Amino acid sequence: MIVGLPHYLILAVALFSIGIFGALAKRNAVAILMAIELMLNAVNVMLVAFSRYVVPQALTGQIFALFVITVAAAEAAVGLAIIIAIYRNRRT
């Protein structure tokens, strides 16, 4: 069986759906951050899949995926710093 573009899109939609559910259903801030990371990873899968199957000569999808990874790392660092600051102030 050959893995094609629809398979990657189904995987990305499933990951994004799980991330949306996690972000909306959880009350824990760390779990919400993890769900947002899952959604960003689903976007990365879509970007790379479209880049590979639509325009295989260009590396635009991979370059955009690197930018998304950079933004996700910054978001995680800032989010965890905010959570730690709130915890230190409220002790809860």
PDB file of C-alpha atoms in Angstrom:
ATOM      1  CA  MET A   1       0.000   0.000   0.000  1.00  0.00           C
ATOM      2  CA  ILE A   2       1.357   3.387  -0.989  1.00  0.00           C
ATOM      3  CA  VAL A   3       0.997   6.211   1.497  1.00  0.00           C
ATOM      4  CA  GLY A   4      -0.324   9.257  -0.329  1.00  0.00           C
ATOM      5  CA  LEU A   5      -1.472  12.769   0.405  1.00  0.00           C
ATOM      6  CA  PRO A   6      -4.934  11.743   1.708  1.00  0.00           C
ATOM      7  CA  HIS A   7      -3.337   9.568   4.386  1.00  0.00           C
ATOM      8  CA  TYR A   8      -1.262  12.462   5.690  1.00  0.00           C
ATOM      9  CA  LEU A   9      -4.268  14.769   5.611  1.00  0.00           C
ATOM     10  CA  ILE A  10      -6.354  12.284   7.587  1.00  0.00           C
ATOM     11  CA  LEU A  11      -3.550  12.012  10.151  1.00  0.00           C
ATOM     12  CA  ALA A  12      -3.264  15.798  10.402  1.00  0.00           C
ATOM     13  CA  VAL A  13      -7.026  16.253  10.793  1.00  0.00           C
ATOM     14  CA  ALA A  14      -7.103  13.581  13.503  1.00  0.00           C
ATOM     15  CA  LEU A  15      -4.226  15.239  15.392  1.00  0.00           C
ATOM     16  CA  PHE A  16      -5.816  18.665  15.061  1.00  0.00           C
ATOM     17  CA  SER A  17      -9.187  17.341  16.269  1.00  0.00           C
ATOM     18  CA  ILE A  18      -7.587  15.744  19.317  1.00  0.00           C
ATOM     19  CA  GLY A  19      -5.782  19.028  20.008  1.00  0.00           C
ATOM     20  CA  ILE A  20      -8.999  21.069  19.728  1.00  0.00           C
ATOM     21  CA  PHE A  21     -10.773  18.689  22.084  1.00  0.00           C
ATOM     22  CA  GLY A  22      -7.895  18.844  24.554  1.00  0.00           C
ATOM     23  CA  ALA A  23      -7.721  22.640  24.464  1.00  0.00           C
ATOM     24  CA  LEU A  24     -11.466  23.042  25.000  1.00  0.00           C
ATOM     25  CA  ALA A  25     -12.084  20.231  27.497  1.00  0.00           C
ATOM     26  CA  LYS A  26      -9.123  20.518  29.859  1.00  0.00           C
ATOM     27  CA  ARG A  27      -8.880  22.889  32.789  1.00  0.00           C
ATOM     28  CA  ASN A  28      -5.202  22.322  33.489  1.00  0.00           C
ATOM     29  CA  ALA A  29      -2.960  24.953  31.879  1.00  0.00           C
ATOM     30  CA  VAL A  30      -0.183  22.489  31.066  1.00  0.00           C
ATOM     31  CA  ALA A  31      -2.643  20.158  29.339  1.00  0.00           C
ATOM     32  CA  ILE A  32      -3.985  23.074  27.296  1.00  0.00           C
ATOM     33  CA  LEU A  33      -0.439  23.980  26.235  1.00  0.00           C
ATOM     34  CA  MET A  34       0.155  20.363  25.209  1.00  0.00           C
ATOM     35  CA  ALA A  35      -3.050  20.394  23.165  1.00  0.00           C
ATOM     36  CA  ILE A  36      -1.949  23.571  21.393  1.00  0.00           C
ATOM     37  CA  GLU A  37       1.391  21.932  20.613  1.00  0.00           C
ATOM     38  CA  LEU A  38      -0.495  18.976  19.138  1.00  0.00           C
ATOM     39  CA  MET A  39      -2.463  21.318  16.889  1.00  0.00           C
ATOM     40  CA  LEU A  40       0.731  23.017  15.728  1.00  0.00           C
ATOM     41  CA  ASN A  41       2.247  19.618  14.928  1.00  0.00           C
ATOM     42  CA  ALA A  42      -0.824  18.765  12.854  1.00  0.00           C
ATOM     43  CA  VAL A  43      -0.267  21.961  10.882  1.00  0.00           C
ATOM     44  CA  ASN A  44       3.362  20.932  10.353  1.00  0.00           C
ATOM     45  CA  VAL A  45       2.271  17.561   8.972  1.00  0.00           C
ATOM     46  CA  MET A  46      -0.068  19.310   6.533  1.00  0.00           C
ATOM     47  CA  LEU A  47       2.570  21.821   5.444  1.00  0.00           C
ATOM     48  CA  VAL A  48       5.173  19.164   4.723  1.00  0.00           C
ATOM     49  CA  ALA A  49       2.677  16.837   3.028  1.00  0.00           C
ATOM     50  CA  PHE A  50       1.374  19.548   0.718  1.00  0.00           C
ATOM     51  CA  SER A  51       4.919  20.648  -0.046  1.00  0.00           C
ATOM     52  CA  ARG A  52       5.948  17.074  -0.874  1.00  0.00           C
ATOM     53  CA  TYR A  53       2.966  16.136  -3.032  1.00  0.00           C
ATOM     54  CA  VAL A  54       1.947  19.434  -4.653  1.00  0.00           C
ATOM     55  CA  VAL A  55       5.294  21.133  -5.352  1.00  0.00           C
ATOM     56  CA  PRO A  56       8.074  18.583  -4.699  1.00  0.00           C
ATOM     57  CA  GLN A  57      10.833  20.806  -6.115  1.00  0.00           C
ATOM     58  CA  ALA A  58      10.278  23.662  -3.659  1.00  0.00           C
ATOM     59  CA  LEU A  59      10.986  23.384   0.047  1.00  0.00           C
ATOM     60  CA  THR A  60       8.439  25.989   1.109  1.00  0.00           C
ATOM     61  CA  GLY A  61       6.435  23.624   3.307  1.00  0.00           C
ATOM     62  CA  GLN A  62       9.507  22.485   5.174  1.00  0.00           C
ATOM     63  CA  ILE A  63      10.673  26.068   5.695  1.00  0.00           C
ATOM     64  CA  PHE A  64       7.266  27.124   7.019  1.00  0.00           C
ATOM     65  CA  ALA A  65       7.268  24.045   9.279  1.00  0.00           C
ATOM     66  CA  LEU A  66      10.585  25.201  10.765  1.00  0.00           C
ATOM     67  CA  PHE A  67       9.040  28.599  11.499  1.00  0.00           C
ATOM     68  CA  VAL A  68       6.042  26.916  13.147  1.00  0.00           C
ATOM     69  CA  ILE A  69       8.388  24.782  15.271  1.00  0.00           C
ATOM     70  CA  THR A  70      10.245  27.934  16.340  1.00  0.00           C
ATOM     71  CA  VAL A  71       7.000  29.676  17.281  1.00  0.00           C
ATOM     72  CA  ALA A  72       5.819  26.575  19.152  1.00  0.00           C
ATOM     73  CA  ALA A  73       9.019  26.464  21.183  1.00  0.00           C
ATOM     74  CA  ALA A  74       8.687  30.135  22.082  1.00  0.00           C
ATOM     75  CA  GLU A  75       5.015  29.644  22.968  1.00  0.00           C
ATOM     76  CA  ALA A  76       5.860  26.731  25.241  1.00  0.00           C
ATOM     77  CA  ALA A  77       8.620  28.654  27.002  1.00  0.00           C
ATOM     78  CA  VAL A  78       6.504  31.768  27.555  1.00  0.00           C
ATOM     79  CA  GLY A  79       3.450  29.743  28.560  1.00  0.00           C
ATOM     80  CA  LEU A  80       5.360  27.715  31.123  1.00  0.00           C
ATOM     81  CA  ALA A  81       7.005  30.879  32.484  1.00  0.00           C
ATOM     82  CA  ILE A  82       3.567  32.455  32.957  1.00  0.00           C
ATOM     83  CA  ILE A  83       2.261  29.321  34.669  1.00  0.00           C
ATOM     84  CA  ILE A  84       5.240  29.236  37.040  1.00  0.00           C
ATOM     85  CA  ALA A  85       4.801  32.949  37.851  1.00  0.00           C
ATOM     86  CA  ILE A  86       1.111  32.444  38.633  1.00  0.00           C
ATOM     87  CA  TYR A  87       1.929  29.420  40.793  1.00  0.00           C
ATOM     88  CA  ARG A  88       4.519  31.373  42.782  1.00  0.00           C
ATOM     89  CA  ASN A  89       2.078  34.182  43.451  1.00  0.00           C
ATOM     90  CA  ARG A  90      -0.972  32.101  44.336  1.00  0.00           C
ATOM     91  CA  ARG A  91       0.615  28.867  45.610  1.00  0.00           C
ATOM     92  CA  THR A  92      -1.996  26.836  43.751  1.00  0.00           C
TER      93      THR A  92
END
